Short mmCIF file of C-alpha atoms in Angstrom, two decimals:
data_model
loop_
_atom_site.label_atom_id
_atom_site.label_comp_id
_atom_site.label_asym_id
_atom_site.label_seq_id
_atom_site.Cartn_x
_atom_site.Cartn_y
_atom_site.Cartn_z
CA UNK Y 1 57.24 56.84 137.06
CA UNK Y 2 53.92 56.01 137.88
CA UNK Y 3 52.48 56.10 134.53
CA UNK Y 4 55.32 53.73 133.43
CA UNK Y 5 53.52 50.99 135.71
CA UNK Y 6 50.33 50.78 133.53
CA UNK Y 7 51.85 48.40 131.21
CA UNK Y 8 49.90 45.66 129.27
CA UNK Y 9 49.94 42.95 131.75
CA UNK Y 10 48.28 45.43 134.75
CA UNK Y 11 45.56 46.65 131.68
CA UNK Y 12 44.48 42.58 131.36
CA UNK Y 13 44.80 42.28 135.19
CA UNK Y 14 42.43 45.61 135.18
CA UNK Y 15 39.94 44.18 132.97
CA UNK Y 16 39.12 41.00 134.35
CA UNK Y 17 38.34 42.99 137.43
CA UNK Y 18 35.97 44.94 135.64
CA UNK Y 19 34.26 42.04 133.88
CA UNK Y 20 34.09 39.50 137.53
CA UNK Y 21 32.50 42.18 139.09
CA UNK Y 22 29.74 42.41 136.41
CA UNK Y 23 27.15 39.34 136.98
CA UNK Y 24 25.19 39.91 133.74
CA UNK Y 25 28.54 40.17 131.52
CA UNK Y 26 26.72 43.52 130.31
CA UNK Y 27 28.83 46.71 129.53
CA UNK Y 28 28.19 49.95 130.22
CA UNK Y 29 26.86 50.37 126.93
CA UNK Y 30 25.02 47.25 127.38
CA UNK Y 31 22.86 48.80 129.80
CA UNK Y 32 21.98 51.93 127.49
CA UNK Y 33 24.76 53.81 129.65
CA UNK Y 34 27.16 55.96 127.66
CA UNK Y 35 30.44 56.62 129.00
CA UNK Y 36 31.01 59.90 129.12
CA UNK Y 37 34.31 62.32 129.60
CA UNK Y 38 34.42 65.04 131.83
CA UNK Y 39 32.45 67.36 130.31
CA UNK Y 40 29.46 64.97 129.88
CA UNK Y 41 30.20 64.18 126.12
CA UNK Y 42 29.97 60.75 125.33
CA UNK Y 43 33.14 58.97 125.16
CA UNK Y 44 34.25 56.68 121.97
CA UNK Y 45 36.71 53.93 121.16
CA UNK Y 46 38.83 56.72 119.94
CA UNK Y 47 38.95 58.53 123.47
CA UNK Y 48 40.86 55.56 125.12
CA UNK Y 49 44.04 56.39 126.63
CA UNK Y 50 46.71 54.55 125.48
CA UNK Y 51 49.71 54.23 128.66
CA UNK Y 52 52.85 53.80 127.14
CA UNK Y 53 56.27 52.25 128.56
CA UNK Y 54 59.47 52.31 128.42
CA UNK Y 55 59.68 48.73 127.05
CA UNK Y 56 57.92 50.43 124.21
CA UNK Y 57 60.76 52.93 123.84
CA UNK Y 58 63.61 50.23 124.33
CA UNK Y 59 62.02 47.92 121.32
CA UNK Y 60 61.63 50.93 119.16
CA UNK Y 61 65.20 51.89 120.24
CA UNK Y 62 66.60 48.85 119.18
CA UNK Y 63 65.02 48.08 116.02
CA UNK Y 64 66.25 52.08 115.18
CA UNK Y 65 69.92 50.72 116.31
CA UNK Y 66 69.62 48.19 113.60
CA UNK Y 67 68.59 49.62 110.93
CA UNK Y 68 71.19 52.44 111.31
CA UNK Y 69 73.92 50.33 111.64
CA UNK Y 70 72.97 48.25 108.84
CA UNK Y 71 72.75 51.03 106.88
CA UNK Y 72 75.97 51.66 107.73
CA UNK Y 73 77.37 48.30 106.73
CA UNK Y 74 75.52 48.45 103.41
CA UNK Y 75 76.90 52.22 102.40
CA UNK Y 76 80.46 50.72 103.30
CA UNK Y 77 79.93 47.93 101.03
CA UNK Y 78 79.37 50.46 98.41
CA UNK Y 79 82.28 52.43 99.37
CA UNK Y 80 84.38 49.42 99.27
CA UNK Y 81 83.36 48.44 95.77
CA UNK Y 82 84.18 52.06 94.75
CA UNK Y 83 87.54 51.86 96.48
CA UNK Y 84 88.04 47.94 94.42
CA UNK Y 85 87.37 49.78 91.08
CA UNK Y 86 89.91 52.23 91.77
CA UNK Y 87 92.70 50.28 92.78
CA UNK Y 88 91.96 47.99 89.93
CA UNK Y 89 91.87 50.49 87.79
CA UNK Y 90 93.58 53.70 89.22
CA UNK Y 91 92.23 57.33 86.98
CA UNK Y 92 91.30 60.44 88.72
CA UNK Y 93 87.77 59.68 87.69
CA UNK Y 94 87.39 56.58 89.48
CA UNK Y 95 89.76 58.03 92.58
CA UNK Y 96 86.77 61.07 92.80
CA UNK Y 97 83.89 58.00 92.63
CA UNK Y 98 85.65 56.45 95.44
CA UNK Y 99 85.83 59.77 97.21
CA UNK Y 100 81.91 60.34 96.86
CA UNK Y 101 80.93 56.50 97.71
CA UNK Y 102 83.22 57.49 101.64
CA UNK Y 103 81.30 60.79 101.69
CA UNK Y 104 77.97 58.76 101.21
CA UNK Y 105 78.76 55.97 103.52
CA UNK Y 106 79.34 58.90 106.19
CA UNK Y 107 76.10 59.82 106.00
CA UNK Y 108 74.34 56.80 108.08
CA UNK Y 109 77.05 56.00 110.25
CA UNK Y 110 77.57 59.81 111.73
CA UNK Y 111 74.18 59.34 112.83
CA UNK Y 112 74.85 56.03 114.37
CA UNK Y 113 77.56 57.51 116.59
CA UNK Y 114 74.19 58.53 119.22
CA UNK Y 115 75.26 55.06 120.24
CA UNK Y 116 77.89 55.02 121.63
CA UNK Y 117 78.15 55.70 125.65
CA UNK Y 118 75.77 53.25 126.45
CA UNK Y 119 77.28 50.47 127.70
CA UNK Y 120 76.82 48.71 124.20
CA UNK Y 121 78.99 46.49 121.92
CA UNK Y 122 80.70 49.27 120.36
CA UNK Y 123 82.66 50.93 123.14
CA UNK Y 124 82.28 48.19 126.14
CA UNK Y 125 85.67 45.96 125.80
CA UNK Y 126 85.87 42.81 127.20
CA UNK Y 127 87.67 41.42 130.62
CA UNK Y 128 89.31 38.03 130.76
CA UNK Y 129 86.85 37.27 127.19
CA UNK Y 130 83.53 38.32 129.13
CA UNK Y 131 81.03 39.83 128.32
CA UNK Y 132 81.18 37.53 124.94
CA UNK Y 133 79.12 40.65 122.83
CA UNK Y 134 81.67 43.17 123.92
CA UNK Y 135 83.01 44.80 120.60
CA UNK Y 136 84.96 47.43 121.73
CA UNK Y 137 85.13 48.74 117.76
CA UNK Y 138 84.78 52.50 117.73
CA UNK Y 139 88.16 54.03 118.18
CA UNK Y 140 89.52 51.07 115.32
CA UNK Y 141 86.67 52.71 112.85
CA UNK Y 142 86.78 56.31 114.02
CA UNK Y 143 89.35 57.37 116.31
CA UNK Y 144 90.90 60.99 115.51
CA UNK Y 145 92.37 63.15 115.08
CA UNK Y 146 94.99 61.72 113.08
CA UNK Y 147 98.63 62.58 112.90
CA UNK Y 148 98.98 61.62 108.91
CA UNK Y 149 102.68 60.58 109.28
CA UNK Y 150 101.84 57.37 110.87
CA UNK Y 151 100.39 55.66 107.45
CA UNK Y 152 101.22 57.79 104.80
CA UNK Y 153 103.86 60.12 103.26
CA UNK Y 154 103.60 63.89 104.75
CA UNK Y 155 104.29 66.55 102.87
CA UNK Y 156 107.26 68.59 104.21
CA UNK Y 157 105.48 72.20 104.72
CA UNK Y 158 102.89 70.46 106.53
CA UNK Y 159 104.36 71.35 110.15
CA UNK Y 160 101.17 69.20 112.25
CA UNK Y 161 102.18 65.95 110.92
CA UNK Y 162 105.20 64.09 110.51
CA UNK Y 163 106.70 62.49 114.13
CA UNK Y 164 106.28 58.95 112.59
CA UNK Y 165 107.82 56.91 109.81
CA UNK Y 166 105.15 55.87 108.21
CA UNK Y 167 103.91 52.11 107.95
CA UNK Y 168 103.56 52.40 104.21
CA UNK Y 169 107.12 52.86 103.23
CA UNK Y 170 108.12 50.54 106.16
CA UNK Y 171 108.86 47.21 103.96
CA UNK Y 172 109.03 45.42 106.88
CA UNK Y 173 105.92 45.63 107.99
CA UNK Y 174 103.45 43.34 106.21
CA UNK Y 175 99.86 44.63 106.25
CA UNK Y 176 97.17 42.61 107.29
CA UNK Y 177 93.73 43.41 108.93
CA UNK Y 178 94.95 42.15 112.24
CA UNK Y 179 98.73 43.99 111.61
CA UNK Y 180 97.17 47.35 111.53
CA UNK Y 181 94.47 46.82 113.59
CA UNK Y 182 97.24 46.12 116.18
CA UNK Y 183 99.10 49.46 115.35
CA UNK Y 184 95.56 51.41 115.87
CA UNK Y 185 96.77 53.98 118.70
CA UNK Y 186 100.04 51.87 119.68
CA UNK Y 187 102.27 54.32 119.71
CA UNK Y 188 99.74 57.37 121.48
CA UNK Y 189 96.47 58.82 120.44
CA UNK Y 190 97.12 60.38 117.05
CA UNK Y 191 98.91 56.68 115.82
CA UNK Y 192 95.58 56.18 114.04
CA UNK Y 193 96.39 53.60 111.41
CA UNK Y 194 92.55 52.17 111.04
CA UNK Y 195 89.10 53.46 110.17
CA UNK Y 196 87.26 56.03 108.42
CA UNK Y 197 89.84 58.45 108.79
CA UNK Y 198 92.88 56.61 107.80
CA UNK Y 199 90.69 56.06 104.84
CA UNK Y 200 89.79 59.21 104.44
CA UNK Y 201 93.13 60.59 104.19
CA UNK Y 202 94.17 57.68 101.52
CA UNK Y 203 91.65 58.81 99.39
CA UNK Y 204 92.44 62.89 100.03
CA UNK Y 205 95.64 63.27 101.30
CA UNK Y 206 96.33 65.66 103.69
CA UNK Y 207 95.14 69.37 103.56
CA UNK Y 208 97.65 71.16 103.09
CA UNK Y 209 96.17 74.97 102.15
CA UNK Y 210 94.74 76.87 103.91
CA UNK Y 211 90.93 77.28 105.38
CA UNK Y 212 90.43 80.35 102.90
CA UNK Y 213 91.52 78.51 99.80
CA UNK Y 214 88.36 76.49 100.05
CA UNK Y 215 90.17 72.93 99.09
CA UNK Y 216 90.15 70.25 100.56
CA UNK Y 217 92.93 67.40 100.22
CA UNK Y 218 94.48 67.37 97.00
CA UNK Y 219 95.89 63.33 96.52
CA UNK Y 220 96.50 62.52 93.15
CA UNK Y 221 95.28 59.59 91.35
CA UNK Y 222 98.82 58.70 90.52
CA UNK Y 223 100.23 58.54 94.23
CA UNK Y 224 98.29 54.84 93.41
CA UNK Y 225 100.44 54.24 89.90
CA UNK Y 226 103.79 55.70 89.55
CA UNK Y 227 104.73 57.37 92.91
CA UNK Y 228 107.11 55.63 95.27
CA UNK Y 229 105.40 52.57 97.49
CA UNK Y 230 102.42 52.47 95.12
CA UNK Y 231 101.45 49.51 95.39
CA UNK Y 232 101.84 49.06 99.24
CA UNK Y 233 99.52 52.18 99.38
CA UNK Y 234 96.66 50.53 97.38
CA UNK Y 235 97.09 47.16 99.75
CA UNK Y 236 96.95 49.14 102.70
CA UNK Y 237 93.61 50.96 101.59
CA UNK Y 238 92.01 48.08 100.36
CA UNK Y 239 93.10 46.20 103.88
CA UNK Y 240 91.71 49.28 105.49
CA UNK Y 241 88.49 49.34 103.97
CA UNK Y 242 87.96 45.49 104.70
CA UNK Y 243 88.69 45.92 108.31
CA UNK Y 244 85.73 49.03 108.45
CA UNK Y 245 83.52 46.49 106.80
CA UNK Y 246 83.84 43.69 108.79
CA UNK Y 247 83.84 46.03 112.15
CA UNK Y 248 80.45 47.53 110.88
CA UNK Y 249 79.42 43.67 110.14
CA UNK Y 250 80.25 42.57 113.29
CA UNK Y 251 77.80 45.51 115.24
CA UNK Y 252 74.51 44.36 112.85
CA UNK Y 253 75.02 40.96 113.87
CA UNK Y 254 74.98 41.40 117.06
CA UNK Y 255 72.19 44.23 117.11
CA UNK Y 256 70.32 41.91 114.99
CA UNK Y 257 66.77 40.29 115.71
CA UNK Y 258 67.68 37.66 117.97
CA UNK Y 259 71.41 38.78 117.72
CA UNK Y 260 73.85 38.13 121.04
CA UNK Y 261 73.87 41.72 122.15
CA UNK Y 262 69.94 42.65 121.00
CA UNK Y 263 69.08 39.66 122.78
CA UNK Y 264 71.30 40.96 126.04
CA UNK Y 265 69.77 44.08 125.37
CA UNK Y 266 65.70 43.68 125.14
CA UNK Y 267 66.29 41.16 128.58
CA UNK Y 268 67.39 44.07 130.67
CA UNK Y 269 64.95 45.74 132.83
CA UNK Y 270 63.28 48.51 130.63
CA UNK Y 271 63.77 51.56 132.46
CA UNK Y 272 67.54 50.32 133.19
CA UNK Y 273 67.66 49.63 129.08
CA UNK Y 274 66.08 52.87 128.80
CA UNK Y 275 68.69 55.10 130.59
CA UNK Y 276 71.76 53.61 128.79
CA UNK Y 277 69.94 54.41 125.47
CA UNK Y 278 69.18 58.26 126.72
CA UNK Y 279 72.63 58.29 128.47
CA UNK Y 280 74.67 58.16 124.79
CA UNK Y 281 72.55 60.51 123.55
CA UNK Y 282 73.53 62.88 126.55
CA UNK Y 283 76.77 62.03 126.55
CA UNK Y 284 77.28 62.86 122.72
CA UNK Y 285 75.07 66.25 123.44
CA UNK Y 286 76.99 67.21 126.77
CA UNK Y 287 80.48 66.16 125.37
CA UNK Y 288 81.87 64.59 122.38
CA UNK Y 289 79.90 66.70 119.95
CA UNK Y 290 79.35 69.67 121.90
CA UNK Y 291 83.33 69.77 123.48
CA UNK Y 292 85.34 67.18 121.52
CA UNK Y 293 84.52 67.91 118.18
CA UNK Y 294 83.23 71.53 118.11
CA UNK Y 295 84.73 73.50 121.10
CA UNK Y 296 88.24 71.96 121.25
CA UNK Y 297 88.74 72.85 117.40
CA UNK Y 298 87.71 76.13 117.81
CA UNK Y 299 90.33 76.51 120.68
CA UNK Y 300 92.95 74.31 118.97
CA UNK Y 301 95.59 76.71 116.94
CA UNK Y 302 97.14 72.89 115.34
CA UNK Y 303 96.71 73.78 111.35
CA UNK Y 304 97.56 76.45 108.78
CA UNK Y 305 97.58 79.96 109.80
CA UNK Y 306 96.56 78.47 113.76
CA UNK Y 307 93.17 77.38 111.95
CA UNK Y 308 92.30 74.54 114.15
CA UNK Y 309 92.14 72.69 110.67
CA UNK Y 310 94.24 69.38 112.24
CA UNK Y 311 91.70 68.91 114.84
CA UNK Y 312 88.72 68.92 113.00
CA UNK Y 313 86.62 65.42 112.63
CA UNK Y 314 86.94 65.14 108.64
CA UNK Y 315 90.00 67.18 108.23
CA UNK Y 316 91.29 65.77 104.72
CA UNK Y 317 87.85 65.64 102.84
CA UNK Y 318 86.70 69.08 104.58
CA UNK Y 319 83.47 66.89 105.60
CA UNK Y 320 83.57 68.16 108.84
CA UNK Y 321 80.41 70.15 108.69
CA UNK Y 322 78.24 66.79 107.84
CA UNK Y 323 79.91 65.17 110.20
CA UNK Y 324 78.65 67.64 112.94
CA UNK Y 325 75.18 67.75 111.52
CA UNK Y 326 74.82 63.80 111.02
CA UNK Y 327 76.04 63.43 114.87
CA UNK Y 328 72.87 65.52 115.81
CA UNK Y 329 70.56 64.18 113.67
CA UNK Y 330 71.92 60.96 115.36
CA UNK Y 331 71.02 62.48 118.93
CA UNK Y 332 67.52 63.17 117.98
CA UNK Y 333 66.98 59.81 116.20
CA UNK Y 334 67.30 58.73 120.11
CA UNK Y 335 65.38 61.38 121.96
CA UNK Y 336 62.31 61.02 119.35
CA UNK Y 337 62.31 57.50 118.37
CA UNK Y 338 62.62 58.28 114.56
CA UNK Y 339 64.90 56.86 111.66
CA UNK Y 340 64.59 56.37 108.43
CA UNK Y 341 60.80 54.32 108.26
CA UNK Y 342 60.96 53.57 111.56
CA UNK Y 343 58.82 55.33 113.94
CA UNK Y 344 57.17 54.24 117.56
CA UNK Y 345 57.40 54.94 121.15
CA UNK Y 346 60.40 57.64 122.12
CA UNK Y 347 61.79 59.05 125.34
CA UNK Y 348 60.29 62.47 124.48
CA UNK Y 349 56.74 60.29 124.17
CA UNK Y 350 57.04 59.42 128.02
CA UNK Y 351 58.44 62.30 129.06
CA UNK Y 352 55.46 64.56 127.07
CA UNK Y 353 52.86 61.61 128.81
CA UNK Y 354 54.23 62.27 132.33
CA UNK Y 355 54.95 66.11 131.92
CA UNK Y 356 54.26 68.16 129.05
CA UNK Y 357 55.61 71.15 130.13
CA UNK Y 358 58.86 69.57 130.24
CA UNK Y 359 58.43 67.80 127.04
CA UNK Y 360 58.02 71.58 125.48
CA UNK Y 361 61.65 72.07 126.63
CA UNK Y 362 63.01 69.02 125.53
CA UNK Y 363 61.39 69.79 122.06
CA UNK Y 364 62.43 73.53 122.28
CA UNK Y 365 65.62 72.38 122.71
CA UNK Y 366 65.80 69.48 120.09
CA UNK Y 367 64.72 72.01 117.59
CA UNK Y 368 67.66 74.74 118.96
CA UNK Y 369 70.38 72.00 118.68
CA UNK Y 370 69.20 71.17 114.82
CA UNK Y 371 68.55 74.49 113.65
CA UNK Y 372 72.55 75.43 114.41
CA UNK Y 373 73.78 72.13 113.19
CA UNK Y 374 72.13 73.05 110.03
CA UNK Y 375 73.43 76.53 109.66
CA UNK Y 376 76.77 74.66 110.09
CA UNK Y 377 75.94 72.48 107.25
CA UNK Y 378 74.55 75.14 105.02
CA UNK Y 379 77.33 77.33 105.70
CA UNK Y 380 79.72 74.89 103.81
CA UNK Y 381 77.68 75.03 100.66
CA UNK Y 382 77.95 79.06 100.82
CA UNK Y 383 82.03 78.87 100.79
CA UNK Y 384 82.62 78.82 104.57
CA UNK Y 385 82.92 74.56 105.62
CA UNK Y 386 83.85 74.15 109.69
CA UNK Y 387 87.46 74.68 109.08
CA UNK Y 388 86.95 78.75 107.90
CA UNK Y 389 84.53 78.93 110.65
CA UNK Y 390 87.07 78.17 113.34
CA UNK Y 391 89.18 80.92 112.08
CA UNK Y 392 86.27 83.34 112.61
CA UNK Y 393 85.31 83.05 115.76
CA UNK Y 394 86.44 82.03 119.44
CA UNK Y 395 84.91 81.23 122.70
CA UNK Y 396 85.32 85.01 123.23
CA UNK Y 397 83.98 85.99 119.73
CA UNK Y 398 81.36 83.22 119.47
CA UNK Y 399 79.87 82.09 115.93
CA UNK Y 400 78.00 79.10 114.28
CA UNK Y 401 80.37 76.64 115.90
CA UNK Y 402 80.32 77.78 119.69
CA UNK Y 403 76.37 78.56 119.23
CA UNK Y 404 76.08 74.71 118.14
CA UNK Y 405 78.27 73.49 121.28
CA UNK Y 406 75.97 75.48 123.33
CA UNK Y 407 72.69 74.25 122.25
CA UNK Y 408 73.71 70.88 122.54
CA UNK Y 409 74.92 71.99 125.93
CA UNK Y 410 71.41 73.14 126.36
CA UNK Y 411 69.68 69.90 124.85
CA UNK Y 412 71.99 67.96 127.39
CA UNK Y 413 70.52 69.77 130.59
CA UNK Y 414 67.00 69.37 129.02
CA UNK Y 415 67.44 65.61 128.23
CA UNK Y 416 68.76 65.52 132.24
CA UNK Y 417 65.67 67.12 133.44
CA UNK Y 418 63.54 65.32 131.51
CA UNK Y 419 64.86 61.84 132.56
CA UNK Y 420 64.14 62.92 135.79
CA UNK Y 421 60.70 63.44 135.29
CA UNK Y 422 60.12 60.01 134.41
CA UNK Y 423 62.31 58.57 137.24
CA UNK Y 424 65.69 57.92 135.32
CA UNK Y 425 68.73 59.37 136.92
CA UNK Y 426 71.63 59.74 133.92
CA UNK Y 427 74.62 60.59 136.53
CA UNK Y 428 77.40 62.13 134.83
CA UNK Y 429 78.65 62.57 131.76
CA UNK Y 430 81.42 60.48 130.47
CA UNK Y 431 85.26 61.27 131.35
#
């Protein structure tokens, strides 16, 4: 990492070397010499080398972290008021409004899911109550996949869901934020009773066609007015919705200019600040995207006519092929340093200054994993969204899906090899 070293402090200490040594305080240009490059050509302002650092990467880093997740925050506000003018005033119109503003809010937060694996707020939990900024938030705002039953009425054809009476027509239990925040995987892995999902699938219902029909839940507007446990339903989404609000709250405060964690965060050594940041964008390239959420539902055979449907990400709105695209758009937020208006110093930026040859890769590669996330995406909006992909193709008869799990594969041995190059070792992926 040698060109890491050249940071500001060593360009001062470089400088003052340059002007003790020179008696007459003259420069070079002083003097009538020119500077000159290489060639002989006379060298301008312009021509200076700028060394950049991987502090310069870890601010830009976190200000991106920021803004996405406030983003977030402020698209889940808007889905929340949605979801309040619908429950105050329950008609199919105002059910579909609140069904676009959760599609919308998806939109920033997928992307913000490149943060996760790296040893930040969101998935780090805390021991005996240390570390204090430990938020430990992501599987109660997007664990899945989600076995319906455990919320909500099922219908009976529906043979994926149904092991669990559902907390909804239990009158016993009184739902609060912290009441189903406790529930939240208590009873296995598909008890998901928080979170975008258990949202989701209060605002579609489940999906209970099939892949070729094109539909995607089909909830009615009245399941909120005359249908049994009504009004337990509309508490428990409006609870819901709060607890995703205050959960996205809680990571901009914290990832906030001068916030507990950002403040944890920008005091760590760079290049060890550095490698957790590239590590959750590995980690979501090299397995949750690539294996969780693309190659195990094309294996799965969990959904109408063995579709895979149940384990898809967004399996009641049929959002699934956003959902991919967002996470990858996420990944490459990291790897370049771009979101939104923000722009500045990236990991592909010191990789390309300390090896351009393997920057070319890393780029290649960047480009590979977007161009089949997109075909995913477009796909959808030509009558064939993730879940009638997985009944077209397998590992054995690859198609859009398993070619998007590989080049994220791909990216994930490029974004290895490139840490390497500027001294970061990334170890393995997570378990």
């Amino acid at each position: 990492m040698k060109k890491l070293v050249y940071g500001f402090a060593t360009l001062l200490m470089l400088g003052f070397i340059n002007s003790c040594g020179n008696d007459d305080n003259t420069t070079p240009e002083d003097d009538g010499t020119a500077m000159t490059d290489d060639d002989g050509t006379a060298m301008t302002d312009d021509d200076a080398t700028v060394t950049l650092t991987a502090a310069d990467a870890v601010a830009n880093y976190a200000e991106i972290v920021y803004q996405n997740y406030l983003d977030s925050y402020n698209a889940a506000l808007t889905m929340q008021t949605a979801i309040t003018d619908f429950l105050d005033d329950s008609t199919a119109e105002n059910l579909e409004a609140a069904q676009d503003a959760w599609l919308a809010a998806r939109e920033p937060y997928g992307q913000s899911e490149a943060f996760r694996f790296a040893n930040g707020p969101i998935d780090t939990a805390q021991e005996n109550g240390e570390p204090t900024w430990a938020l430990d938030n992501e599987g109660q705002m997007n664990a899945w996949p989600m076995d319906e039953s455990y919320v909500d009425y099922v219908a009976e054809l529906n043979g994926f869901a149904g092991t669990f009476s559902s907390l909804i027509s239990d009158d016993a239990f009184v739902i609060t934020a912290e009441n189903i925040a406790a529930e939240n995987e208590a009873q296995g892995d598909k008890a998901i009773s928080t979170g975008w999902h258990a949202i989701e699938f209060l605002l579609w219902g489940q999906d209970n066609t099939a892949p070729s029909a094109l539909l995607a839940g089909q909830r009615e507007f009245t399941d909120y007015t005359t249908l049994e446990d009504a009004d337990r339903r509309g508490e428990y989404l409006r609870v819901a919705t709060a607890l995703l609000v205050s959960d996205l709250n809680d990571l901009v405060q914290t990832w906030a200019p001068d916030g507990e964690y950002r403040t944890v965060f920008e005091a760590l050594d760079a290049e060890v600040a550095l490698q957790q940041a590239v590590f959750g964008a590995f980690g979501m390239a090299g397995f949750e995207v690539s294996g969780e959420r693309m190659i195990a539902a094309v294996d799965s055979t969990d959904g109408i006519d063995s579709s895979g449907q149940e384990d898809e990400h967004s399996c009641f709105s049929d959002n699934t092929h956003r959902d991919m695209f967002l996470n990858v758009q996420g990944i490459v937020n990291v790897l370049t340093g771009a979101y939104g208006n923000i722009s500045g110093t990236s990991f592909l930026d010191l990789v390309e200054q300390e090896d351009s040859a393997q920057a070319a890769l890393l780029q290649a590669a960047i480009d590979e994993a977007l161009t089949t996330a997109t075909t995913i995406s477009d796909l959808a909006g030509q009558d064939q969204p993730f879940d009638f992909l997985l009944t077209q193709e397998n590992v054995d008869n690859p198609g859009p899906v398993v070619a998007a799990a590989q080049a994220l594969i791909n990216l994930s041995d490029e974004i290895t090899a490139s840490a390497t190059t500027i001294g970061i070792d990334l170890g393995d992926l997570p378990e």
